[in-house]
Each structure stands twice: as C-alpha cells, then as structure tokens.
Amino acid sequence: MEQLDPAKIPNHLAIIMDGNGRWAQQRMLKRIVGHQRGAETVKMIVEQASLVGIKYLTLFAFSSENWLRPAMEVRALMTLLKKYIRQETARMMRKNIRYNVIGNRSDLPDDINQTLDEAIRKTAGNSGMMLTMALSYGSRQELSLAAARLARDVMAGKLLPDDISIDVFGSYLDTGGLPDPDFLIRTSGEMRISNFLLWQLAYTELYFTDTNWPDFTIDEFHKALADFQARERRFGMTSAQLNRRN
Ligand code: FPP
C-alpha cells in the first residue's frame, strides 16, 4: 500500500463512478449486476475516504442524462440507491458522516426523496466527512438554474448586477457552502467530465484510471491519492511564487 502524507490529503474528493455496465457485459451478466457491485465499491470507498481524513466526498451517482436509459435500468438504479441509503445510515452515524444531495431533486420519485430527507435529517448533526450524492445532476442545468435564481434576486432588488462576484455566483449553485474539489477521479478509461461540476472543477487535479468502478480497490484508491500528493498545484502562479508562499 502507498504511504500517504496526512498533511496532503485532498479536502474535497469528487468521483465519476463509471464502468458498471461494461464490467457486467464483460462477464455476460446483466448491467444491473454491475451497478450492484458498484454499490459495494461505494460502501468501501466512503469508509476509506473518511478513514484517510477526506472532509468532503462527492459521488456522481445519477446524471440528468441517465433518465434516458431503459426504464428497467432506471428503476433498478433507484431501488439500489434507496436500499443503499436505508442500509448505510446506521453506519454513517457510527462513522460521523453527514449526507447531502445535489441535483434536481424534483425529478426523483417521492419515496427516494423521503428516504433522502430522512437520512439527511438523521445525519445532520454529524461533524465528520460530508458525503454528497449527485442525483439527477447536470452541471449546465445547475448553472442555468443558478443564473435564473440570481436574475430573480436582482429583479427583486436583493442585489445589484455589480455585486455578482465569483463567490456570490458560487453561492447560488447546489454546491453553495461546499469548497471546490481538490481532486477528481474517473474510472473506466473515459477521459471526459460529462457535465459534472463544470464551475467547481476549475482548478481541480484530474485522475483517470482504466479500472471499471466495480473493480476499483482500496489499493487503487491509495495509488490515486499518492498521485495527487505528488502534484504541484499552482493555481496560475509560478513554482517560485508558490515556494515563497509555503
Ligand atoms: C456508471 O456505470 C455508473 C452509473 C450510471 C451511476 C453510478 C451508480 C452506482 C455506483 C451504483 C449505485 C450507487 C449508489 C450510490 C448506491 P455505467 O452504467 O455508465 O457503465 P458503462 O459506461 O460501462 O455502461
């Protein structure tokens, strides 16, 4: 296992959990079996992330575009999600983890929303890692809804157009109050962002692995974190400037 520097653990880790379908197809199994195995990886990574000291973990669990999948797969994913939230809430309490959700919750079935509300309420007092599930989430949708809310507030006289700074705009997003991700992991070999956190990923370090999500292990997770620790984050500055600041 890689040796990790506790001083350089990403504060906020975001993950695009991809490749469940391909994992299943390669084994002549139904796609949903891949999602079931993917849910097991979620359990393991949530636990590991909290153990290594990550403060915010954001998982892309269901995109706005995923509604276009066959109805049976969508239903199965919703059932799996509900089961996961229900089963894991007790463990979240033990591990001091808080639930949070981003995305268009009005698209989600009522029973899922109820389960989410209950889990959010129960875990609200926890002070450890915040686990954010992106559900029915699309970044362009989030950005345009934020712009609409801002426009309404300007029209209502609550703020002036000149008040719209980067921080003010950011506070209108679903992620308002969360720090930007320091590190993004995407599994299964696809090298794209797929409408995930477009605004928030401006300075995020990106990591791509060929491993499909159900096969992603603790070892690989540590390898990814070690890769992050070896990077120099300059935020547009030169190396020399950065060294003078540290
Ligand atoms: C990508 O696999 C994954 C998803 C559509 C969503 C992620 C879902 C899970 C990890 C399972 C349940 C989640 C929770 C939180 C319990 P894909 O179907 O796009 O894979 P493919 O690209 O190989 O078809």
Coordinates of N, CA and C and ligand atoms in Angstrom, one line a residue:
M1 N 0.8 -1.2 0.0 CA 0.0 0.0 0.0 C 0.9 1.3 0.0
E2 N 0.4 2.3 -0.8 CA 1.2 3.5 -0.8 C 1.2 4.2 0.5
Q3 N 2.4 4.9 0.8 CA 2.4 5.7 2.1 C 1.8 7.0 1.7
L4 N 0.9 7.5 2.5 CA 0.2 8.8 2.3 C 0.7 9.8 3.3
D5 N 0.8 11.0 2.8 CA 1.2 12.1 3.7 C -0.1 12.7 4.3
P6 N -0.3 12.6 5.6 CA -1.6 13.0 6.2 C -1.8 14.5 6.0
A7 N -0.7 15.3 5.7 CA -0.9 16.7 5.5 C -1.3 17.1 4.1
K8 N -1.3 16.1 3.2 CA -1.7 16.4 1.8 C -2.8 15.6 1.3
I9 N -3.8 15.3 2.2 CA -5.0 14.6 1.8 C -5.9 15.6 1.1
P10 N -6.5 15.3 0.0 CA -7.5 16.3 -0.6 C -8.6 16.6 0.4
N11 N -9.0 17.8 0.5 CA -10.0 18.2 1.4 C -11.4 17.8 0.8
H12 N -11.5 17.9 -0.5 CA -12.7 17.5 -1.2 C -12.4 16.6 -2.4
L13 N -12.9 15.4 -2.4 CA -12.7 14.5 -3.5 C -14.0 14.3 -4.2
A14 N -14.0 14.3 -5.5 CA -15.2 14.1 -6.3 C -14.9 12.8 -7.2
I15 N -15.9 12.0 -7.4 CA -15.6 10.8 -8.2 C -16.7 10.6 -9.2
I16 N -16.3 10.3 -10.5 CA -17.3 9.9 -11.5 C -17.1 8.3 -11.6
M17 N -18.1 7.6 -11.1 CA -18.0 6.2 -10.9 C -18.5 5.5 -12.2
D18 N -17.6 5.2 -13.1 CA -18.1 4.8 -14.4 C -17.6 3.3 -14.7
G19 N -18.4 2.7 -15.5 CA -17.9 1.3 -16.0 C -18.7 0.2 -15.4
N20 N -19.8 0.4 -14.7 CA -20.5 -0.7 -14.1 C -21.1 -1.6 -15.2
G21 N -21.6 -0.9 -16.2 CA -22.3 -1.7 -17.3 C -21.3 -2.5 -18.1
R22 N -20.1 -1.9 -18.4 CA -19.1 -2.7 -19.1 C -18.5 -3.8 -18.2
W23 N -18.4 -3.6 -16.9 CA -17.9 -4.7 -16.0 C -18.9 -5.9 -16.1
A24 N -20.2 -5.6 -16.2 CA -21.2 -6.7 -16.2 C -21.1 -7.4 -17.6
Q25 N -21.1 -6.5 -18.7 CA -21.1 -7.1 -20.0 C -19.9 -8.0 -20.3
Q26 N -18.8 -7.6 -19.8 CA -17.6 -8.4 -20.0 C -17.7 -9.8 -19.3
R27 N -18.6 -9.9 -18.3 CA -18.8 -11.2 -17.6 C -20.1 -11.8 -18.0
M28 N -20.7 -11.4 -19.1 CA -22.0 -11.9 -19.6 C -23.1 -11.8 -18.5
L29 N -23.0 -10.7 -17.7 CA -24.0 -10.5 -16.6 C -24.9 -9.3 -17.0
K30 N -26.1 -9.2 -16.4 CA -26.9 -8.1 -16.6 C -26.3 -6.8 -16.1
R31 N -26.6 -5.6 -16.8 CA -26.0 -4.4 -16.3 C -26.2 -4.1 -14.9
I32 N -27.4 -4.5 -14.4 CA -27.8 -4.1 -13.0 C -26.9 -4.8 -12.0
V33 N -26.3 -6.0 -12.4 CA -25.4 -6.7 -11.5 C -24.1 -5.8 -11.4
G34 N -23.8 -5.2 -12.5 CA -22.6 -4.2 -12.4 C -22.9 -3.1 -11.4
H35 N -24.1 -2.6 -11.5 CA -24.5 -1.5 -10.5 C -24.5 -2.0 -9.1
Q36 N -25.0 -3.3 -8.9 CA -25.0 -3.8 -7.5 C -23.5 -3.9 -7.0
R37 N -22.6 -4.4 -7.9 CA -21.2 -4.5 -7.5 C -20.6 -3.1 -7.2
G38 N -21.1 -2.1 -8.1 CA -20.7 -0.7 -7.9 C -21.1 -0.2 -6.6
A39 N -22.3 -0.6 -6.1 CA -22.7 -0.1 -4.8 C -21.8 -0.6 -3.7
E40 N -21.3 -1.8 -3.9 CA -20.3 -2.4 -2.9 C -19.1 -1.5 -2.9
T41 N -18.6 -1.1 -4.1 CA -17.4 -0.3 -4.1 C -17.7 1.1 -3.4
V42 N -18.9 1.6 -3.6 CA -19.3 2.8 -2.9 C -19.1 2.7 -1.4
K43 N -19.6 1.6 -0.9 CA -19.5 1.4 0.6 C -18.0 1.4 1.0
M44 N -17.2 0.7 0.3 CA -15.8 0.6 0.7 C -15.1 1.9 0.5
I45 N -15.4 2.7 -0.5 CA -14.6 3.9 -0.8 C -15.1 5.0 0.2
V46 N -16.4 5.0 0.5 CA -16.9 6.0 1.5 C -16.2 5.8 2.9
E47 N -16.0 4.5 3.3 CA -15.4 4.2 4.5 C -13.9 4.6 4.5
Q48 N -13.2 4.3 3.4 CA -11.8 4.6 3.2 C -11.6 6.1 3.2
A49 N -12.4 6.8 2.5 CA -12.3 8.3 2.3 C -12.3 8.9 3.7
S50 N -13.3 8.5 4.5 CA -13.5 9.1 5.8 C -12.3 8.7 6.7
L51 N -11.8 7.5 6.5 CA -10.6 7.0 7.3 C -9.4 7.8 7.0
V52 N -9.1 8.1 5.8 CA -7.9 8.8 5.4 C -8.0 10.3 5.7
G53 N -9.2 10.8 6.1 CA -9.3 12.2 6.5 C -9.9 13.1 5.5
I54 N -10.5 12.6 4.4 CA -11.2 13.5 3.4 C -12.4 14.1 4.1
K55 N -12.6 15.4 3.9 CA -13.7 16.1 4.6 C -14.9 16.1 3.8
Y56 N -14.8 16.1 2.4 CA -15.9 16.2 1.5 C -15.7 15.2 0.4
L57 N -16.7 14.3 0.3 CA -16.7 13.3 -0.8 C -17.9 13.5 -1.6
T58 N -17.8 13.7 -2.9 CA -18.9 13.9 -3.8 C -19.0 12.9 -4.9
L59 N -20.1 12.1 -4.9 CA -20.2 11.0 -5.9 C -21.2 11.3 -6.9
F60 N -20.8 11.1 -8.2 CA -21.8 11.2 -9.3 C -22.6 9.9 -9.4
A61 N -23.7 9.9 -8.8 CA -24.5 8.6 -8.7 C -25.5 8.5 -9.8
F62 N -26.1 9.6 -10.3 CA -27.1 9.5 -11.3 C -27.1 10.9 -12.0
S63 N -26.9 10.9 -13.3 CA -26.9 12.2 -14.1 C -28.2 12.5 -14.6
S64 N -28.4 13.8 -15.0 CA -29.6 14.3 -15.6 C -29.9 13.4 -16.9
E65 N -28.8 13.1 -17.5 CA -28.9 12.3 -18.8 C -29.2 10.8 -18.6
N66 N -29.0 10.3 -17.4 CA -29.2 8.9 -17.1 C -30.7 8.5 -17.1
W67 N -31.6 9.5 -17.1 CA -33.0 9.3 -17.2 C -33.4 8.6 -18.6
L68 N -32.5 8.9 -19.6 CA -32.7 8.3 -20.9 C -32.4 6.9 -21.0
R69 N -31.9 6.2 -20.0 CA -31.6 4.8 -20.0 C -32.9 4.0 -20.0
P70 N -32.8 2.7 -20.4 CA -34.1 1.9 -20.4 C -34.7 2.0 -19.0
A71 N -36.1 2.1 -19.0 CA -36.9 2.3 -17.8 C -36.5 1.3 -16.7
M72 N -36.2 0.0 -17.1 CA -35.9 -1.0 -16.2 C -34.6 -0.7 -15.4
E73 N -33.6 -0.2 -16.2 CA -32.3 0.1 -15.5 C -32.5 1.3 -14.6
V74 N -33.3 2.3 -15.0 CA -33.5 3.5 -14.1 C -34.2 3.0 -12.8
R75 N -35.2 2.2 -13.0 CA -35.9 1.7 -11.8 C -35.0 0.9 -10.9
A76 N -34.1 0.1 -11.5 CA -33.2 -0.7 -10.7 C -32.2 0.2 -10.0
L77 N -31.7 1.2 -10.6 CA -30.8 2.1 -10.0 C -31.4 2.9 -8.8
M78 N -32.7 3.3 -9.0 CA -33.4 4.0 -7.9 C -33.6 3.0 -6.7
T79 N -33.9 1.8 -7.0 CA -34.1 0.8 -5.9 C -32.8 0.6 -5.2
L80 N -31.8 0.5 -5.9 CA -30.4 0.3 -5.3 C -30.0 1.4 -4.5
L81 N -30.3 2.6 -4.9 CA -30.0 3.8 -4.2 C -30.8 3.9 -2.9
K82 N -32.1 3.6 -3.0 CA -32.9 3.6 -1.8 C -32.4 2.6 -0.7
K83 N -32.0 1.4 -1.2 CA -31.5 0.4 -0.4 C -30.2 0.8 0.3
Y84 N -29.4 1.4 -0.5 CA -28.1 1.8 0.0 C -28.3 2.9 1.1
I85 N -29.1 3.9 0.8 CA -29.3 5.0 1.8 C -29.8 4.4 3.1
R86 N -30.9 3.5 3.0 CA -31.5 2.9 4.1 C -30.5 2.1 4.9
Q87 N -29.8 1.2 4.2 CA -28.9 0.3 4.9 C -27.7 1.0 5.5
E88 N -27.2 2.1 4.9 CA -26.0 2.7 5.3 C -26.1 3.8 6.4
T89 N -27.3 4.2 6.6 CA -27.5 5.4 7.5 C -26.9 5.0 8.9
A90 N -27.1 3.8 9.4 CA -26.6 3.4 10.7 C -25.1 3.5 10.7
R91 N -24.5 3.1 9.6 CA -23.0 3.1 9.5 C -22.5 4.6 9.5
M92 N -23.3 5.4 8.7 CA -22.9 6.8 8.6 C -22.9 7.5 10.0
M93 N -23.9 7.1 10.9 CA -23.9 7.6 12.3 C -22.7 7.1 13.0
R94 N -22.3 5.8 12.9 CA -21.1 5.3 13.6 C -19.9 6.0 13.1
K95 N -19.8 6.3 11.8 CA -18.6 7.0 11.2 C -18.7 8.5 11.3
N96 N -19.8 9.1 11.8 CA -19.9 10.5 12.0 C -20.0 11.2 10.6
I97 N -20.6 10.5 9.6 CA -20.7 11.1 8.2 C -22.0 11.8 8.0
R98 N -22.0 12.9 7.3 CA -23.3 13.7 7.0 C -23.6 13.4 5.6
Y99 N -24.9 13.2 5.3 CA -25.4 13.1 3.9 C -25.8 14.5 3.4
N100 N -25.6 14.6 2.1 CA -26.0 15.8 1.4 C -26.4 15.4 -0.1
V101 N -27.2 16.2 -0.7 CA -27.6 15.8 -2.1 C -27.5 17.1 -3.0
I102 N -27.0 16.9 -4.2 CA -27.1 18.0 -5.2 C -27.8 17.4 -6.4
G103 N -28.4 18.3 -7.2 CA -29.1 17.8 -8.4 C -30.5 18.2 -8.3
N104 N -31.3 17.9 -9.4 CA -32.7 18.3 -9.5 C -33.6 17.3 -8.7
R105 N -33.8 17.5 -7.4 CA -34.5 16.6 -6.6 C -36.0 16.4 -7.0
S106 N -36.5 17.5 -7.7 CA -37.9 17.4 -8.1 C -38.1 16.3 -9.2
D107 N -37.1 15.8 -9.8 CA -37.2 14.7 -10.8 C -37.3 13.4 -10.1
L108 N -36.8 13.3 -8.9 CA -36.7 12.0 -8.2 C -38.1 11.5 -7.7
P109 N -38.3 10.2 -7.7 CA -39.5 9.6 -7.2 C -39.7 10.0 -5.7
D110 N -41.0 10.2 -5.3 CA -41.3 10.6 -3.9 C -40.6 9.8 -2.8
D111 N -40.7 8.4 -3.0 CA -40.1 7.6 -2.0 C -38.6 7.8 -1.8
I112 N -37.9 8.1 -2.9 CA -36.5 8.3 -2.9 C -36.2 9.6 -2.1
N113 N -37.0 10.6 -2.4 CA -36.9 11.9 -1.7 C -37.1 11.8 -0.2
Q114 N -38.1 11.0 0.1 CA -38.4 10.8 1.6 C -37.2 10.1 2.2
T115 N -36.7 9.0 1.6 CA -35.5 8.3 2.2 C -34.4 9.3 2.3
L116 N -34.1 10.1 1.3 CA -33.0 11.1 1.4 C -33.2 12.1 2.5
D117 N -34.5 12.6 2.6 CA -34.7 13.6 3.6 C -34.5 13.0 5.0
E118 N -34.9 11.8 5.2 CA -34.7 11.1 6.5 C -33.2 11.0 6.8
A119 N -32.5 10.5 5.8 CA -31.0 10.3 6.0 C -30.3 11.6 6.3
I120 N -30.7 12.7 5.5 CA -30.1 14.0 5.7 C -30.4 14.5 7.1
R121 N -31.7 14.3 7.6 CA -32.1 14.8 8.9 C -31.3 14.1 10.0
K122 N -31.3 12.7 9.9 CA -30.6 11.9 10.9 C -29.2 12.2 11.1
T123 N -28.5 12.5 9.9 CA -27.0 12.7 10.0 C -26.6 14.1 10.1
A124 N -27.6 15.0 10.1 CA -27.3 16.5 10.1 C -26.3 17.0 11.2
G125 N -26.4 16.3 12.3 CA -25.5 16.7 13.4 C -24.1 16.2 13.4
N126 N -23.8 15.3 12.4 CA -22.5 14.6 12.4 C -21.5 15.7 11.9
S127 N -20.3 15.5 12.5 CA -19.3 16.6 12.2 C -18.1 16.0 11.4
G128 N -18.2 14.8 10.9 CA -17.1 14.2 10.1 C -17.3 14.5 8.7
M129 N -16.9 13.6 7.8 CA -17.0 13.8 6.3 C -18.4 14.1 5.9
M130 N -18.5 15.0 4.9 CA -19.8 15.2 4.2 C -19.8 14.4 2.9
L131 N -20.8 13.5 2.8 CA -21.0 12.7 1.6 C -22.1 13.3 0.8
T132 N -21.7 13.8 -0.4 CA -22.7 14.4 -1.2 C -23.0 13.5 -2.4
M133 N -24.2 13.2 -2.6 CA -24.7 12.3 -3.7 C -25.2 13.3 -4.8
A134 N -24.6 13.2 -6.0 CA -25.2 14.0 -7.1 C -26.2 13.1 -7.8
L135 N -27.5 13.5 -7.7 CA -28.6 12.7 -8.2 C -29.4 13.6 -9.2
S136 N -29.7 13.0 -10.3 CA -30.4 13.8 -11.4 C -29.6 15.1 -11.5
Y137 N -28.3 15.0 -11.5 CA -27.4 16.1 -11.5 C -26.8 16.4 -12.9
G138 N -26.9 17.6 -13.4 CA -26.2 18.0 -14.6 C -25.7 19.4 -14.3
S139 N -24.4 19.7 -14.6 CA -23.8 20.9 -14.3 C -24.4 22.1 -15.0
R140 N -24.7 21.9 -16.3 CA -25.2 23.0 -17.1 C -26.6 23.4 -16.6
Q141 N -27.4 22.3 -16.2 CA -28.7 22.6 -15.6 C -28.5 23.4 -14.3
E142 N -27.6 23.0 -13.5 CA -27.3 23.7 -12.2 C -26.9 25.1 -12.5
L143 N -26.1 25.3 -13.5 CA -25.6 26.7 -13.7 C -26.8 27.6 -14.3
S144 N -27.6 27.0 -15.1 CA -28.7 27.9 -15.7 C -29.7 28.1 -14.6
L145 N -30.0 27.2 -13.7 CA -30.9 27.4 -12.6 C -30.4 28.5 -11.7
A146 N -29.1 28.4 -11.4 CA -28.5 29.4 -10.6 C -28.6 30.8 -11.2
A147 N -28.4 30.9 -12.5 CA -28.5 32.2 -13.2 C -29.9 32.7 -13.1
A148 N -30.9 31.8 -13.2 CA -32.3 32.2 -13.1 C -32.6 32.8 -11.7
R149 N -32.1 32.1 -10.7 CA -32.3 32.5 -9.3 C -31.7 33.9 -9.0
L150 N -30.5 34.0 -9.6 CA -29.8 35.3 -9.4 C -30.6 36.4 -10.1
A151 N -31.0 36.2 -11.3 CA -31.8 37.2 -12.0 C -33.0 37.6 -11.2
R152 N -33.7 36.6 -10.7 CA -34.9 36.9 -9.9 C -34.5 37.8 -8.7
D153 N -33.4 37.5 -8.0 CA -33.0 38.3 -6.8 C -32.6 39.7 -7.3
V154 N -32.0 39.8 -8.4 CA -31.7 41.2 -8.9 C -33.0 41.9 -9.2
M155 N -33.9 41.3 -9.8 CA -35.2 41.9 -10.1 C -35.9 42.3 -8.9
A156 N -35.8 41.5 -7.8 CA -36.4 41.8 -6.6 C -35.7 42.8 -5.8
G157 N -34.5 43.3 -6.3 CA -33.8 44.3 -5.6 C -32.9 43.8 -4.5
K158 N -32.7 42.5 -4.4 CA -31.9 42.0 -3.3 C -30.4 42.1 -3.5
L159 N -30.0 42.2 -4.8 CA -28.6 42.5 -5.1 C -28.5 43.2 -6.4
L160 N -27.3 43.9 -6.7 CA -27.1 44.6 -7.9 C -26.3 43.7 -8.8
P161 N -26.4 43.9 -10.2 CA -25.6 43.2 -11.1 C -24.1 43.2 -10.7
D162 N -23.6 44.4 -10.3 CA -22.2 44.5 -9.9 C -21.8 43.8 -8.7
D163 N -22.8 43.3 -7.9 CA -22.5 42.5 -6.7 C -22.1 41.1 -7.1
I164 N -22.4 40.7 -8.3 CA -22.2 39.3 -8.7 C -20.7 38.9 -8.9
S165 N -20.1 38.5 -7.8 CA -18.7 38.1 -7.8 C -18.6 36.6 -8.0
I166 N -17.4 36.1 -8.1 CA -17.2 34.6 -8.2 C -17.9 34.0 -7.0
D167 N -17.6 34.5 -5.8 CA -18.2 33.9 -4.6 C -19.7 34.0 -4.5
V168 N -20.2 35.1 -4.9 CA -21.7 35.3 -4.9 C -22.3 34.3 -5.9
F169 N -21.8 34.2 -7.1 CA -22.3 33.3 -8.1 C -22.2 31.8 -7.5
G170 N -21.1 31.5 -7.0 CA -20.9 30.1 -6.4 C -21.9 29.8 -5.4
S171 N -22.3 30.8 -4.6 CA -23.3 30.5 -3.5 C -24.7 30.2 -4.0
Y172 N -24.9 30.5 -5.3 CA -26.2 30.2 -5.9 C -26.3 28.8 -6.5
L173 N -25.1 28.1 -6.5 CA -25.1 26.8 -7.1 C -25.5 25.8 -6.0
D174 N -25.9 24.5 -6.4 CA -26.3 23.5 -5.5 C -25.2 23.3 -4.5
T175 N -23.9 23.5 -4.9 CA -22.8 23.2 -4.0 C -22.4 24.4 -3.2
G176 N -23.3 25.5 -3.1 CA -23.0 26.7 -2.3 C -22.7 26.2 -0.9
G177 N -21.6 26.7 -0.3 CA -21.2 26.3 1.0 C -20.1 25.2 1.0
L178 N -20.0 24.4 -0.1 CA -19.0 23.4 -0.2 C -17.7 24.0 -0.8
P179 N -16.5 23.5 -0.4 CA -15.3 24.0 -1.0 C -15.3 23.3 -2.4
D180 N -14.5 23.9 -3.3 CA -14.3 23.2 -4.6 C -13.5 21.9 -4.5
P181 N -13.8 20.9 -5.3 CA -13.0 19.7 -5.2 C -11.5 20.0 -5.5
D182 N -10.7 19.3 -4.7 CA -9.2 19.3 -5.0 C -8.8 18.3 -6.0
F183 N -9.6 17.2 -6.0 CA -9.2 16.0 -6.8 C -10.4 15.3 -7.3
L184 N -10.3 14.9 -8.6 CA -11.4 14.2 -9.3 C -10.9 12.9 -9.8
I185 N -11.6 11.8 -9.5 CA -11.2 10.5 -10.0 C -12.3 10.1 -11.0
R186 N -12.0 9.6 -12.2 CA -13.0 9.0 -13.0 C -12.5 7.6 -13.4
T187 N -13.3 6.6 -13.2 CA -12.9 5.2 -13.6 C -13.4 4.9 -15.0
S188 N -12.9 3.7 -15.4 CA -13.3 3.1 -16.7 C -12.7 3.6 -18.0
G189 N -11.7 4.5 -17.9 CA -10.9 4.8 -19.1 C -11.5 6.0 -19.9
E190 N -12.7 6.5 -19.5 CA -13.2 7.6 -20.3 C -12.5 8.9 -19.8
M191 N -12.1 9.8 -20.7 CA -11.4 11.0 -20.3 C -12.2 12.2 -20.6
R192 N -13.3 12.3 -19.9 CA -14.2 13.5 -20.0 C -14.8 13.8 -18.7
I193 N -15.5 15.0 -18.6 CA -16.1 15.5 -17.4 C -17.6 15.2 -17.4
S194 N -18.2 15.0 -18.5 CA -19.6 14.6 -18.7 C -20.5 15.4 -17.8
N195 N -20.4 16.8 -18.0 CA -21.4 17.6 -17.3 C -21.4 17.5 -15.8
F196 N -20.3 17.3 -15.2 CA -20.2 17.2 -13.8 C -19.4 18.4 -13.2
L197 N -20.0 19.1 -12.3 CA -19.3 20.2 -11.6 C -18.4 21.1 -12.4
L198 N -18.9 21.6 -13.6 CA -18.1 22.3 -14.5 C -17.5 23.6 -13.9
W199 N -18.2 24.3 -13.2 CA -17.7 25.5 -12.5 C -16.7 25.2 -11.4
Q200 N -17.1 24.2 -10.6 CA -16.4 23.8 -9.4 C -15.0 23.2 -9.7
L201 N -14.8 22.6 -10.9 CA -13.6 21.8 -11.2 C -12.5 22.7 -11.8
A202 N -12.7 24.0 -11.8 CA -11.8 24.9 -12.5 C -10.3 24.6 -12.2
Y203 N -9.9 24.4 -10.9 CA -8.5 24.1 -10.6 C -8.3 22.7 -10.0
T204 N -9.2 21.8 -10.2 CA -9.2 20.5 -9.6 C -8.1 19.6 -10.4
E205 N -7.4 18.8 -9.7 CA -6.5 17.9 -10.3 C -7.3 16.7 -10.8
L206 N -7.1 16.2 -12.0 CA -7.9 15.2 -12.6 C -7.1 13.9 -12.6
Y207 N -7.8 12.8 -12.4 CA -7.1 11.4 -12.4 C -8.0 10.4 -13.1
F208 N -7.5 9.8 -14.1 CA -8.3 8.8 -14.9 C -7.6 7.4 -14.8
T209 N -8.5 6.4 -14.5 CA -7.9 5.1 -14.5 C -8.8 4.2 -15.4
D210 N -8.2 3.2 -16.0 CA -8.9 2.3 -16.9 C -9.8 1.3 -16.1
T211 N -9.5 1.1 -14.8 CA -10.3 0.2 -14.0 C -11.8 0.5 -14.0
N212 N -12.7 -0.4 -14.2 CA -14.1 -0.2 -14.0 C -14.5 0.0 -12.6
W213 N -15.5 0.8 -12.3 CA -15.8 1.1 -10.9 C -16.0 -0.2 -10.0
P214 N -16.7 -1.2 -10.4 CA -16.8 -2.4 -9.5 C -15.5 -3.0 -9.1
D215 N -14.4 -2.8 -10.0 CA -13.1 -3.4 -9.7 C -12.2 -2.4 -9.0
F216 N -12.6 -1.2 -8.7 CA -11.8 -0.2 -8.0 C -11.6 -0.6 -6.6
T217 N -10.3 -0.8 -6.2 CA -10.0 -1.3 -4.9 C -9.4 -0.3 -3.9
I218 N -9.2 -0.7 -2.7 CA -8.6 0.2 -1.7 C -7.2 0.6 -2.2
D219 N -6.5 -0.4 -2.7 CA -5.1 -0.2 -3.2 C -5.1 0.8 -4.3
E220 N -6.0 0.7 -5.2 CA -6.1 1.7 -6.3 C -6.4 3.1 -5.8
F221 N -7.3 3.1 -4.8 CA -7.7 4.4 -4.2 C -6.5 5.1 -3.6
H222 N -5.7 4.3 -2.9 CA -4.5 4.8 -2.3 C -3.4 5.3 -3.3
K223 N -3.4 4.5 -4.4 CA -2.5 4.9 -5.5 C -2.9 6.2 -6.1
A224 N -4.2 6.4 -6.3 CA -4.7 7.7 -6.8 C -4.4 8.8 -5.9
L225 N -4.5 8.6 -4.6 CA -4.2 9.7 -3.6 C -2.7 10.0 -3.6
A226 N -1.9 9.0 -3.7 CA -0.5 9.2 -3.8 C -0.1 10.0 -5.0
D227 N -0.8 9.8 -6.1 CA -0.6 10.5 -7.3 C -0.9 12.0 -7.1
F228 N -2.0 12.2 -6.4 CA -2.4 13.6 -6.1 C -1.4 14.3 -5.2
Q229 N -0.8 13.5 -4.3 CA 0.2 14.1 -3.3 C 1.5 14.5 -4.0
A230 N 1.7 13.9 -5.2 CA 3.0 14.2 -5.9 C 2.8 15.4 -6.8
R231 N 1.6 15.9 -6.9 CA 1.4 17.0 -7.9 C 1.7 18.4 -7.3
E232 N 2.0 19.3 -8.1 CA 2.2 20.7 -7.6 C 1.0 21.5 -8.1
R233 N 0.3 22.0 -7.2 CA -0.9 22.8 -7.6 C -0.5 24.3 -7.6
R234 N -0.5 24.9 -8.7 CA 0.0 26.3 -8.8 C -1.1 27.4 -8.9
F235 N -2.3 27.0 -9.2 CA -3.4 27.9 -9.3 C -3.1 29.2 -10.2
G236 N -2.3 28.9 -11.3 CA -2.0 30.0 -12.2 C -0.7 30.7 -11.8
M237 N -0.1 30.4 -10.7 CA 1.2 31.1 -10.3 C 2.4 30.3 -10.8
T238 N 3.6 30.8 -10.6 CA 4.8 30.1 -11.0 C 5.2 29.3 -9.8
S239 N 6.1 28.3 -10.0 CA 6.6 27.4 -9.0 C 7.3 28.3 -7.9
A240 N 8.1 29.3 -8.4 CA 8.9 30.1 -7.4 C 8.0 30.9 -6.5
Q241 N 6.9 31.4 -7.0 CA 5.9 32.2 -6.2 C 5.3 31.3 -5.2
L242 N 5.0 30.1 -5.6 CA 4.4 29.1 -4.8 C 5.3 28.7 -3.6
N243 N 6.6 28.5 -3.9 CA 7.5 28.1 -2.9 C 7.7 29.2 -1.9
R244 N 7.7 30.5 -2.3 CA 7.8 31.6 -1.4 C 6.6 31.7 -0.4
R245 N 5.4 31.3 -1.0 CA 4.2 31.3 -0.1 C 4.2 30.2 1.0
N246 N 4.9 29.1 0.7 CA 4.8 27.9 1.6 C 5.8 28.1 2.7
Ligands
FPP1 C1 -21.8 4.2 -14.4 O1 -21.9 2.9 -15.0 C2 -22.5 4.4 -13.2 C3 -23.7 5.0 -13.0 C4 -24.7 5.2 -14.0 C5 -24.1 5.5 -11.7 C6 -23.3 5.0 -10.5 C7 -24.1 4.0 -9.8 C8 -23.6 3.2 -8.9 C9 -22.2 3.2 -8.4 C10 -24.5 2.2 -8.2 C11 -25.4 2.7 -7.2 C12 -25.0 3.9 -6.5 C13 -25.1 4.1 -5.1 C14 -24.7 5.4 -4.6 C15 -25.6 3.0 -4.2 P1 -22.4 2.8 -16.5 O2 -23.6 2.1 -16.4 O3 -22.4 4.1 -17.1 O4 -21.2 1.9 -17.1 P2 -20.9 1.8 -18.6 O5 -20.4 3.1 -19.1 O6 -19.9 0.7 -18.6 O7 -22.2 1.4 -19.3

